Coordinates of C-alpha atoms and ligand atoms in Angstrom, one line a residue:
M96 CA -0.7 44.9 -5.3
S97 CA 2.0 47.0 -7.0
Q98 CA 2.6 46.9 -10.7
P99 CA 5.8 45.0 -10.4
D100 CA 4.4 42.6 -7.8
A101 CA 1.5 42.0 -10.3
V102 CA 3.9 41.4 -13.2
R103 CA 6.0 38.9 -10.9
L104 CA 2.8 37.1 -10.1
A105 CA 1.6 36.6 -13.6
D106 CA 5.2 35.5 -14.5
E107 CA 5.4 32.9 -11.7
V108 CA 1.7 31.5 -12.4
A109 CA 2.8 31.1 -16.4
R110 CA 5.7 29.1 -15.4
R111 CA 4.0 26.5 -12.9
R112 CA 3.0 23.1 -14.0
T113 CA 1.4 21.2 -11.4
F114 CA 0.5 17.7 -12.4
A115 CA 0.2 13.9 -11.6
I116 CA 1.0 10.8 -12.9
I117 CA -1.7 8.1 -13.3
S118 CA -0.9 4.6 -14.1
H119 CA -1.6 0.9 -13.1
P120 CA 0.8 -0.7 -10.7
D121 CA 4.1 -1.7 -12.5
A122 CA 3.5 0.4 -15.5
G123 CA 6.7 2.5 -14.6
K124 CA 5.4 5.5 -12.7
T125 CA 8.2 5.4 -9.9
T126 CA 10.8 5.1 -12.4
L127 CA 9.5 7.9 -14.6
T128 CA 9.1 9.9 -11.6
E129 CA 12.8 9.3 -10.8
K130 CA 13.8 10.0 -14.2
L131 CA 11.7 13.4 -14.4
L132 CA 13.6 14.4 -11.2
L133 CA 17.0 13.5 -12.8
F134 CA 16.3 16.2 -15.3
G135 CA 14.8 18.5 -12.8
G136 CA 16.9 18.7 -9.6
A137 CA 15.5 19.7 -6.2
I138 CA 13.6 16.8 -4.7
H139 CA 11.4 17.2 -1.5
L140 CA 9.2 14.2 -0.5
A141 CA 6.2 15.3 1.7
G142 CA 6.7 12.1 3.6
E143 CA 10.1 13.2 4.5
V144 CA 9.0 16.7 5.9
K145 CA 11.1 17.9 8.6
A146 CA 10.4 21.4 9.7
K147 CA 13.0 23.7 11.1
G148 CA 14.4 22.5 14.4
E149 CA 11.9 19.7 14.6
R150 CA 13.1 16.2 15.3
R151 CA 12.1 13.3 13.1
R152 CA 8.4 12.5 13.4
A153 CA 7.8 9.6 15.7
R154 CA 7.0 6.5 14.1
S155 CA 3.4 5.2 14.8
D156 CA 1.7 2.0 14.0
W157 CA 0.5 3.5 11.0
M158 CA 3.9 4.0 9.7
A159 CA 4.4 0.4 10.5
I160 CA 1.6 -0.7 8.0
E161 CA 3.4 1.4 5.4
Q162 CA 6.8 -0.3 6.0
K163 CA 5.2 -3.7 6.3
R164 CA 3.5 -3.3 3.0
G165 CA 6.3 -1.5 1.4
I166 CA 4.0 1.3 0.2
S167 CA 3.6 4.9 0.7
V168 CA 0.4 5.8 2.3
T169 CA 1.1 9.4 2.1
T170 CA 0.9 11.3 -1.0
S171 CA 4.2 13.1 -1.9
V172 CA 4.8 16.4 -3.4
M173 CA 8.0 16.7 -5.6
T174 CA 9.1 19.9 -7.1
F175 CA 11.5 20.4 -10.0
D176 CA 12.7 23.0 -12.5
Y177 CA 13.0 22.1 -16.1
G178 CA 12.9 24.3 -19.2
G179 CA 12.3 27.5 -17.2
C180 CA 9.2 26.1 -15.7
T181 CA 8.7 25.0 -11.8
F182 CA 6.9 21.5 -11.8
N183 CA 5.0 20.4 -8.8
L184 CA 4.4 16.6 -9.2
L185 CA 1.8 15.2 -6.9
D186 CA 2.4 11.6 -6.5
T187 CA -0.7 9.2 -6.1
P188 CA 0.2 6.1 -4.1
G189 CA 1.4 3.8 -6.9
H190 CA -0.4 0.5 -5.2
E191 CA -3.5 -1.3 -6.0
D192 CA -4.6 -0.3 -2.7
F193 CA -5.2 3.3 -3.6
S194 CA -7.6 5.6 -1.5
E195 CA -9.4 8.4 -1.8
D196 CA -6.3 10.4 -1.4
T197 CA -5.4 9.3 -4.8
Y198 CA -8.6 10.8 -6.2
R199 CA -8.5 13.8 -4.5
T200 CA -4.9 14.5 -5.3
L201 CA -6.2 14.7 -8.8
T202 CA -8.4 17.6 -7.8
A203 CA -5.4 19.7 -7.1
V204 CA -3.7 19.3 -10.5
D205 CA -3.9 21.1 -13.7
S206 CA -2.9 18.4 -16.0
A207 CA -1.7 14.6 -15.8
V208 CA 0.5 12.0 -17.5
M209 CA -0.8 8.9 -18.2
V210 CA 1.8 5.9 -18.1
L211 CA 1.1 2.7 -20.0
D212 CA 3.0 -0.5 -20.1
A213 CA 3.6 -1.0 -24.0
A214 CA 3.0 -4.5 -23.6
K215 CA -0.4 -4.1 -21.6
G216 CA -2.1 -0.9 -22.7
I217 CA -4.6 0.1 -20.6
E218 CA -5.2 -1.7 -17.3
P219 CA -8.0 -1.4 -14.8
Q220 CA -6.5 1.2 -12.6
T221 CA -5.5 3.4 -15.4
L222 CA -9.2 3.5 -16.3
K223 CA -10.3 4.4 -12.7
L224 CA -7.8 7.3 -12.5
F225 CA -8.7 8.3 -16.0
E226 CA -12.3 8.6 -15.1
V227 CA -11.6 10.9 -12.3
C228 CA -9.6 13.2 -14.5
R229 CA -12.5 13.1 -17.0
L230 CA -14.7 14.6 -14.4
R231 CA -12.8 17.8 -14.5
D232 CA -11.4 17.5 -18.1
V233 CA -8.0 17.4 -16.8
P234 CA -5.6 17.3 -19.9
I235 CA -3.6 14.3 -20.3
M236 CA -0.4 13.4 -22.0
T237 CA 0.2 9.8 -22.6
F238 CA 3.7 8.1 -22.2
I239 CA 4.0 4.5 -23.5
N240 CA 6.7 3.0 -21.6
K241 CA 9.0 -0.1 -21.8
M242 CA 9.4 0.3 -25.6
D243 CA 12.8 -1.5 -24.9
R244 CA 10.6 -4.6 -24.2
E245 CA 8.5 -6.8 -26.6
A246 CA 5.3 -4.7 -26.8
R247 CA 1.9 -4.7 -28.3
D248 CA 1.4 -3.3 -31.8
P249 CA 1.6 0.6 -31.2
L250 CA -1.2 1.2 -33.6
E251 CA -3.4 -1.1 -31.7
I252 CA -2.6 0.7 -28.4
M253 CA -3.7 3.9 -30.2
D254 CA -6.9 2.2 -31.0
E255 CA -7.6 1.1 -27.5
I256 CA -6.9 4.6 -26.1
E257 CA -9.2 6.0 -28.4
S258 CA -12.1 3.4 -28.1
R259 CA -12.0 2.7 -24.3
L260 CA -11.4 6.1 -23.2
A261 CA -13.1 8.0 -26.0
L262 CA -10.0 10.1 -26.1
D263 CA -8.3 11.3 -29.4
V264 CA -4.7 10.7 -29.6
A265 CA -2.1 12.7 -31.3
P266 CA 1.2 10.7 -31.4
V267 CA 4.2 13.2 -31.0
N268 CA 6.7 10.5 -31.8
W269 CA 6.5 7.1 -33.2
P270 CA 8.8 3.9 -32.2
I271 CA 11.1 2.4 -34.8
G272 CA 10.9 -1.3 -33.6
M273 CA 10.4 -2.6 -30.1
G274 CA 12.2 -4.8 -27.7
A275 CA 15.4 -6.0 -28.6
A276 CA 14.9 -4.3 -32.1
F277 CA 14.0 -0.8 -30.5
R278 CA 16.1 1.8 -32.3
G279 CA 14.5 4.9 -31.2
V280 CA 11.5 7.2 -32.1
R281 CA 10.8 9.4 -35.0
R282 CA 9.0 12.8 -34.4
L283 CA 5.9 13.2 -36.4
D284 CA 6.3 17.1 -36.8
D285 CA 9.7 17.5 -38.2
G286 CA 10.7 14.0 -39.0
T287 CA 13.9 13.9 -36.9
T288 CA 15.0 10.7 -35.1
L289 CA 16.1 10.3 -31.6
L290 CA 18.1 7.1 -31.4
F291 CA 18.1 4.6 -28.6
S292 CA 21.4 4.0 -27.2
P293 CA 21.0 2.7 -23.7
R294 CA 23.5 3.0 -21.0
E295 CA 24.2 0.5 -18.3
D296 CA 24.1 3.0 -15.4
G297 CA 20.5 4.0 -16.3
G298 CA 21.8 7.5 -17.5
I299 CA 20.3 9.3 -20.6
G300 CA 20.0 6.8 -23.4
E301 CA 19.4 9.0 -26.2
E302 CA 21.2 10.3 -29.2
G303 CA 20.2 12.9 -31.5
P304 CA 17.9 14.3 -32.8
L305 CA 19.2 13.2 -36.4
V306 CA 17.8 14.3 -39.6
P307 CA 16.5 11.7 -41.9
T308 CA 19.4 12.0 -44.3
S309 CA 21.8 11.5 -41.3
N310 CA 24.5 8.8 -42.0
S311 CA 24.6 7.5 -38.3
L312 CA 20.8 7.0 -38.7
K313 CA 21.3 4.8 -41.8
D314 CA 24.2 2.9 -39.9
R315 CA 21.9 2.1 -37.0
V316 CA 18.7 1.5 -38.2
P317 CA 18.2 -1.6 -40.7
E318 CA 16.6 -0.4 -44.0
R319 CA 13.8 -2.9 -43.5
L320 CA 12.9 -1.6 -40.3
M321 CA 12.9 2.1 -41.4
A322 CA 10.6 1.3 -44.4
E323 CA 8.4 -0.7 -42.0
T324 CA 8.2 2.5 -39.8
E325 CA 7.6 4.7 -42.7
E326 CA 4.6 2.4 -43.6
Q327 CA 3.3 2.6 -40.1
L328 CA 3.7 6.4 -40.1
E329 CA 1.6 6.7 -43.2
L330 CA -1.4 4.8 -41.4
V331 CA -0.7 6.8 -38.3
R332 CA -1.0 10.1 -39.9
A333 CA -4.1 8.9 -41.7
A334 CA -5.8 7.3 -38.6
T335 CA -4.8 10.0 -35.9
K336 CA -5.5 13.6 -35.3
P337 CA -2.4 15.9 -35.5
F338 CA -1.6 17.7 -32.2
D339 CA -4.0 20.6 -31.3
E340 CA -3.3 22.3 -28.2
A341 CA -6.8 23.5 -27.6
G342 CA -8.1 19.9 -28.0
Y343 CA -5.4 18.8 -25.5
R344 CA -6.1 21.5 -23.0
E345 CA -10.1 20.9 -23.2
G346 CA -9.1 17.2 -22.1
H347 CA -10.4 15.4 -25.4
L348 CA -7.0 14.9 -27.0
S349 CA -3.9 13.4 -25.6
P350 CA -0.5 13.9 -27.4
V351 CA 1.3 10.4 -27.1
Y352 CA 5.2 9.9 -26.4
F353 CA 6.9 6.5 -26.6
G354 CA 9.8 5.7 -24.6
S355 CA 11.7 3.9 -21.8
A356 CA 11.8 5.2 -18.4
L357 CA 14.1 2.6 -17.2
R358 CA 16.6 3.5 -20.0
T359 CA 16.0 7.2 -19.7
F360 CA 14.7 7.3 -23.2
G361 CA 12.0 9.7 -24.4
I362 CA 11.8 11.6 -21.0
R363 CA 13.0 15.0 -22.3
A364 CA 10.5 14.8 -25.0
L365 CA 7.7 14.5 -22.6
L366 CA 9.0 17.1 -20.4
D367 CA 9.5 19.5 -23.3
G368 CA 5.8 18.7 -24.2
L369 CA 4.8 19.7 -20.7
V370 CA 6.7 23.0 -20.8
A371 CA 5.3 23.8 -24.2
H372 CA 1.9 22.8 -23.9
A373 CA 0.7 21.7 -20.3
P374 CA -1.7 24.3 -18.9
P375 CA -0.4 26.7 -16.1
P376 CA -2.7 26.9 -12.9
R377 CA -6.3 27.0 -13.9
P378 CA -8.9 29.3 -12.8
Q379 CA -10.7 27.6 -10.0
D380 CA -14.6 27.3 -9.7
A381 CA -16.1 28.7 -6.5
Q382 CA -19.7 29.2 -5.8
E383 CA -18.8 32.8 -5.7
G384 CA -17.5 32.8 -9.2
E385 CA -14.0 31.9 -10.9
V386 CA -10.9 32.7 -9.0
M387 CA -8.2 33.5 -11.3
P388 CA -4.5 32.6 -10.4
T389 CA -3.6 36.2 -10.8
D390 CA -6.0 37.5 -8.5
P391 CA -4.0 39.4 -5.9
S392 CA -5.7 38.2 -3.0
V393 CA -4.4 34.8 -1.5
A394 CA -6.8 31.8 -1.7
G395 CA -6.5 28.1 -1.7
F396 CA -8.1 24.8 -1.0
I397 CA -7.4 21.8 1.3
F398 CA -7.2 18.7 -0.8
K399 CA -5.7 16.2 1.6
V400 CA -5.1 16.2 5.6
Q401 CA -2.7 14.0 6.9
A402 CA -2.4 13.5 10.7
N403 CA 1.0 13.9 12.4
M404 CA 2.2 10.4 12.8
D405 CA 2.8 10.9 16.6
P406 CA -0.3 9.3 18.1
K407 CA -0.1 11.7 21.3
H408 CA -0.6 14.8 19.4
R409 CA -3.5 15.4 17.1
D410 CA -1.4 17.9 14.9
R411 CA -2.3 17.6 11.5
V412 CA -0.8 18.8 8.3
A413 CA -3.4 20.1 5.7
F414 CA -2.3 20.1 2.1
M415 CA -3.2 23.4 0.4
R416 CA -3.3 24.0 -3.2
L417 CA -2.6 27.7 -3.7
C418 CA -5.1 29.0 -6.2
S419 CA -4.6 32.7 -6.3
G420 CA -2.1 35.6 -4.9
K421 CA 1.3 35.3 -3.5
F422 CA 1.5 33.4 -0.4
E423 CA 4.0 34.6 2.5
R424 CA 5.2 32.9 5.5
G425 CA 3.3 34.2 8.6
M426 CA 0.2 35.4 6.9
K427 CA -2.9 35.2 8.7
L428 CA -5.6 33.2 6.5
K429 CA -9.3 32.9 7.1
M430 CA -10.6 29.6 7.6
V431 CA -13.8 30.0 5.7
R432 CA -15.9 27.2 7.1
H433 CA -15.2 28.6 10.6
A434 CA -15.0 32.3 9.8
K435 CA -11.9 32.4 12.0
P436 CA -8.2 33.4 11.2
L437 CA -5.4 31.0 11.1
A438 CA -1.9 32.3 11.4
V439 CA 0.3 30.3 9.0
S440 CA 3.5 31.0 10.8
N441 CA 5.2 27.5 10.0
P442 CA 4.0 26.4 6.6
I443 CA 5.8 23.6 5.0
F444 CA 7.0 24.2 1.6
F445 CA 7.7 21.5 -0.8
F446 CA 9.1 23.4 -3.5
A447 CA 12.3 25.3 -2.4
Q448 CA 15.8 23.8 -2.7
D449 CA 16.3 24.5 0.7
R450 CA 13.1 24.3 2.9
E451 CA 14.3 26.7 5.5
I452 CA 14.7 29.6 3.4
A453 CA 11.6 29.4 1.5
D454 CA 9.0 31.9 2.5
V455 CA 6.8 32.6 -0.6
A456 CA 4.7 30.4 -2.6
F457 CA 2.6 31.0 -5.9
P458 CA -0.5 29.6 -7.4
G459 CA -0.1 26.0 -8.4
D460 CA 2.2 25.4 -5.4
I461 CA 1.4 23.2 -2.5
I462 CA 1.7 24.3 1.0
G463 CA 1.5 22.0 4.2
V464 CA -0.5 24.0 6.8
P465 CA 0.0 22.5 10.3
N466 CA -3.1 22.8 12.4
H467 CA -4.8 21.3 15.2
G468 CA -7.6 19.5 13.2
Q469 CA -9.6 22.4 12.2
L470 CA -9.0 22.0 8.5
R471 CA -10.7 19.4 6.5
V472 CA -10.6 18.3 2.9
G473 CA -12.5 20.9 0.8
D474 CA -12.0 23.8 3.1
A475 CA -10.9 27.1 1.6
L476 CA -8.2 29.3 3.3
T477 CA -8.2 32.9 2.0
E478 CA -6.8 36.3 2.7
G479 CA -10.4 37.3 3.6
L480 CA -12.8 36.6 0.9
D481 CA -15.7 34.0 1.5
L482 CA -15.0 31.6 -1.1
H483 CA -16.2 28.0 -1.4
F484 CA -14.4 26.2 -4.0
K485 CA -16.2 23.5 -6.2
G486 CA -14.9 20.3 -7.6
I487 CA -13.5 18.6 -4.4
P488 CA -15.9 15.6 -4.2
N489 CA -16.4 12.6 -2.3
F490 CA -16.2 9.5 -4.2
A491 CA -18.6 6.5 -4.1
P492 CA -16.9 3.8 -2.0
E493 CA -16.3 0.5 -3.6
I494 CA -15.8 -1.5 -0.3
L495 CA -18.3 -1.3 2.2
M496 CA -18.0 -2.8 5.6
R497 CA -19.8 -3.1 8.8
L498 CA -17.9 -2.1 11.7
R499 CA -18.1 -4.0 15.1
L500 CA -17.0 -2.5 18.4
G501 CA -15.4 -4.8 20.8
D502 CA -16.8 -2.9 23.9
P503 CA -20.4 -1.7 23.0
M504 CA -20.1 0.7 26.1
R505 CA -18.0 2.8 24.0
A506 CA -20.4 3.7 21.2
K507 CA -20.3 7.3 21.8
H508 CA -16.5 7.3 21.5
L509 CA -16.4 5.4 18.4
K510 CA -19.0 8.0 16.8
K511 CA -16.6 10.9 17.8
A512 CA -13.5 9.0 16.4
L513 CA -15.3 8.0 13.2
E514 CA -16.4 11.6 12.7
D515 CA -12.8 12.9 13.3
L516 CA -11.2 10.3 11.0
A517 CA -14.0 10.9 8.2
E518 CA -13.2 14.7 8.4
E519 CA -9.6 13.9 7.9
G520 CA -10.7 11.7 4.8
V521 CA -9.4 8.6 6.2
T522 CA -12.7 6.7 5.2
Q523 CA -16.4 7.7 4.7
V524 CA -18.8 6.7 7.4
F525 CA -22.4 6.2 7.0
R526 CA -25.2 5.4 9.5
P527 CA -27.8 3.1 8.2
N528 CA -31.5 4.2 8.8
I529 CA -32.1 0.8 10.3
G530 CA -29.7 -0.8 12.7
A531 CA -27.2 0.5 15.1
E532 CA -23.8 -0.5 13.4
W533 CA -21.7 2.1 11.4
I534 CA -20.9 1.3 7.8
V535 CA -17.7 2.3 6.6
G536 CA -17.0 2.9 2.8
V537 CA -13.6 3.1 1.1
V538 CA -12.2 3.0 -2.4
G539 CA -9.2 0.9 -1.4
Q540 CA -8.6 -2.0 1.2
L541 CA -5.7 -0.1 2.5
Q542 CA -7.9 2.8 4.0
L543 CA -9.6 0.0 6.2
D544 CA -6.1 -1.1 7.6
V545 CA -5.3 2.6 8.3
L546 CA -8.8 3.2 9.9
K547 CA -8.4 -0.1 12.3
T548 CA -5.0 0.7 13.3
R549 CA -5.6 4.3 14.0
L550 CA -8.9 3.7 16.0
E551 CA -6.9 1.3 18.2
A552 CA -3.8 3.4 18.5
E553 CA -5.1 6.9 18.8
Y554 CA -8.6 6.2 20.3
N555 CA -8.1 3.1 22.1
L556 CA -11.1 1.5 20.3
P557 CA -10.4 -2.0 19.0
I558 CA -12.7 -2.9 16.2
D559 CA -13.6 -5.5 13.6
F560 CA -14.8 -5.2 10.1
E561 CA -17.6 -7.5 9.0
G562 CA -18.7 -7.8 5.3
A563 CA -21.8 -5.7 4.6
P564 CA -24.2 -6.9 1.8
Y565 CA -23.5 -3.9 -0.4
I566 CA -21.4 -3.4 -3.4
T567 CA -21.3 0.6 -3.5
A568 CA -23.2 3.5 -2.4
R569 CA -24.8 6.4 -4.3
W570 CA -25.7 9.8 -3.0
A571 CA -29.5 10.4 -3.7
V572 CA -30.0 13.9 -5.2
A573 CA -33.6 15.0 -6.2
E574 CA -35.9 17.8 -5.6
P575 CA -36.9 18.0 -1.9
K576 CA -40.4 16.7 -2.4
E577 CA -39.2 13.8 -4.7
L578 CA -36.3 12.9 -2.4
G579 CA -38.4 12.8 0.8
R580 CA -40.8 10.4 -1.1
F581 CA -37.9 8.4 -2.1
V582 CA -36.4 8.2 1.4
E583 CA -39.6 7.1 2.7
A584 CA -40.2 4.4 0.4
K585 CA -36.5 3.0 0.6
R586 CA -35.8 3.5 4.2
A587 CA -34.3 0.0 4.5
S588 CA -31.7 0.5 1.8
L589 CA -30.7 4.0 2.9
A590 CA -28.1 5.5 5.1
T591 CA -26.9 9.0 5.7
D592 CA -23.6 10.2 5.3
R593 CA -21.5 12.4 7.9
D594 CA -23.5 15.6 6.9
G595 CA -26.8 13.8 7.1
H596 CA -27.4 13.5 3.2
P597 CA -29.1 10.4 2.0
V598 CA -27.1 7.7 0.5
Y599 CA -28.4 4.4 -1.3
L600 CA -26.7 1.3 -0.5
A601 CA -26.8 -1.0 -3.3
R602 CA -26.7 -4.8 -3.0
N603 CA -25.7 -5.5 -6.3
A604 CA -25.7 -4.0 -9.9
W605 CA -29.2 -5.2 -10.5
D606 CA -30.4 -3.6 -7.5
L607 CA -28.9 -0.3 -8.5
N608 CA -30.4 -0.3 -12.1
R609 CA -33.6 -1.2 -10.8
V610 CA -33.8 1.6 -8.3
Q611 CA -32.7 3.9 -11.0
E612 CA -35.6 2.7 -13.2
D613 CA -38.1 2.9 -10.5
Y614 CA -37.0 6.5 -9.3
P615 CA -36.2 8.4 -12.6
K616 CA -36.7 11.6 -10.9
V617 CA -33.8 10.8 -8.3
R618 CA -30.2 11.1 -9.4
F619 CA -27.7 8.4 -8.0
E620 CA -24.6 10.1 -7.9
K621 CA -21.1 8.4 -7.9
T622 CA -19.5 11.5 -6.7
F623 CA -20.9 14.1 -4.4
E624 CA -19.8 17.6 -3.3
R625 CA -20.7 19.2 -0.2
A626 CA -22.4 22.5 -0.4
Ligands
LIG783 P1 5.3 1.5 -10.7 O1 5.8 2.7 -10.0 O2 4.2 2.1 -11.9 O3 4.6 0.3 -9.9 O4 6.4 0.9 -11.7 P2 7.9 0.8 -11.5 O5 8.4 2.2 -11.8 O6 8.3 0.4 -10.0 O7 8.4 -0.1 -12.4 C1 7.8 -1.6 -12.4 C2 8.8 -2.3 -13.0 O8 8.9 -2.0 -14.4 C3 10.2 -2.3 -12.4 O9 10.7 -3.6 -12.4 C4 10.9 -1.3 -13.2 O10 12.4 -1.4 -13.4 C5 10.3 -1.7 -14.6 N1 10.4 -0.9 -15.7 C6 9.9 0.4 -15.6 N2 10.3 1.2 -16.7 C7 10.8 0.4 -17.6 C8 11.2 0.4 -18.9 O11 11.1 1.4 -19.5 N3 11.5 -0.7 -19.3 C9 11.7 -2.0 -18.7 N4 12.3 -3.0 -19.3 N5 11.4 -2.1 -17.5 C10 10.9 -1.0 -17.0 P3 10.9 -4.6 -11.2 O12 11.7 -5.8 -11.8 O13 9.3 -4.9 -10.9 O14 11.6 -3.7 -10.2 P4 13.0 -3.4 -10.0 O15 13.6 -4.7 -9.3 O16 13.6 -3.1 -11.3 O17 12.9 -2.2 -9.1

């Protein structure tokens, strides 16, 4: 790579911000996303991908599920520029029925924004997604939304984040009132105030920043409210840490912003925070060592595979997170698992204003790689290096179901189909040591619907689900001798995953505790990475 090329690569890396929004349904993720794009500009949704000269994708039954339930099964990639940075926002399905896609998307980001409803604080799904971020110490900024409505005491919310997430908080700004009395936010660092002046059309509802001596501030904020806010700020300063970038980037301190996505208030402050502090593409761990984004040789990993929605064609789009080098259209990359080349002649770029002229991508960017089913989640694509990326785990399923095949004569077909769909990451499949029925495991109900629909539509295999008496699965990991002994003793409660690794199927929490106590040398893993 020539000197100017290396400089360009380093510059492009430094200005990339690849992130996701994590939240509980209804906290305001969609609204916030829209508003981020309002400040940004170019929008490309992966679900709307249309390659050059290609007709719109045929709608399959799978799409019908999406429509019927009014949700997006697919994870979208949205890109926008702001403040000299290029942002890649990886959307995670904002529905209660999330799936492994949601989790895996978080393996492809460098930071996250956690949106909380100010009236509700931390909700169950916030917690789950947070835990996944914590696995990789993903830095998190917090946006406390809906301050234009009656909210909980903000000090109480700070306390809740600290105690429930074991995460230090550093408020960047602090609300002046709430609900009908919401007047704006005051920055902790320079004391300036951003006044809340909502617009009917949802446009930017901010005025300022105003210095503390400003007359309009005095006119607009009642004296008592200002005095109350000052009092609170004293408490906040005493009880929380000042912002420190290292703590944030290491994932143990979260800067907190207050605002209202609906009223377009406080969004700019959040974006400015992301520009100033959110990490650019991080080095990625591989078995062979760290892959630095500025390494000249192209490398990336697949974090999601989406079947082409036309059931007649098994074409797929693999979503690759670029980790190093400058990718150019037409490159031949090596599929490390198969040790075979793949010419990426028609990549899908999500980041260009105009998809059709885009032909380069940089670390942090996401590229859609069309393929015929060779690529699966966790695969590496490189310019030649044999890399195996770490940190793209499977997640312990929370729903386990037995699968009943209408026509028992087609068991072999079912095996093949389940293997295919498991490769794609639709569900996980387990083969119990005892009994002939497959068990499928998912983290969200929606995955089951997709599996049933696709087995029927694409493989002509009508199936039914039947409850399985298990609450969760854990990968059993131990020294070979120890593992052998455990597998022998607990055969009836064990299954194997699609790679033949033993998995313990727990009937209830008590059962899981008990087996952990009985076999202290075996680890029961909630997440599992393939070697
Ligand atoms: P989600 O993607 O996290 O599920 O949340 P979404 O943005 O869809 O927001 C959920 C509801 O909360 C929506 O209202 C939205 O308008 C509202 N909302 C989001 N941000 C704010 C805010 O800052 N202030 C107030 N007051 N409301 C907010 P809805 O009635 O469920 O939907 P809609 O009919 O408005 O679309």
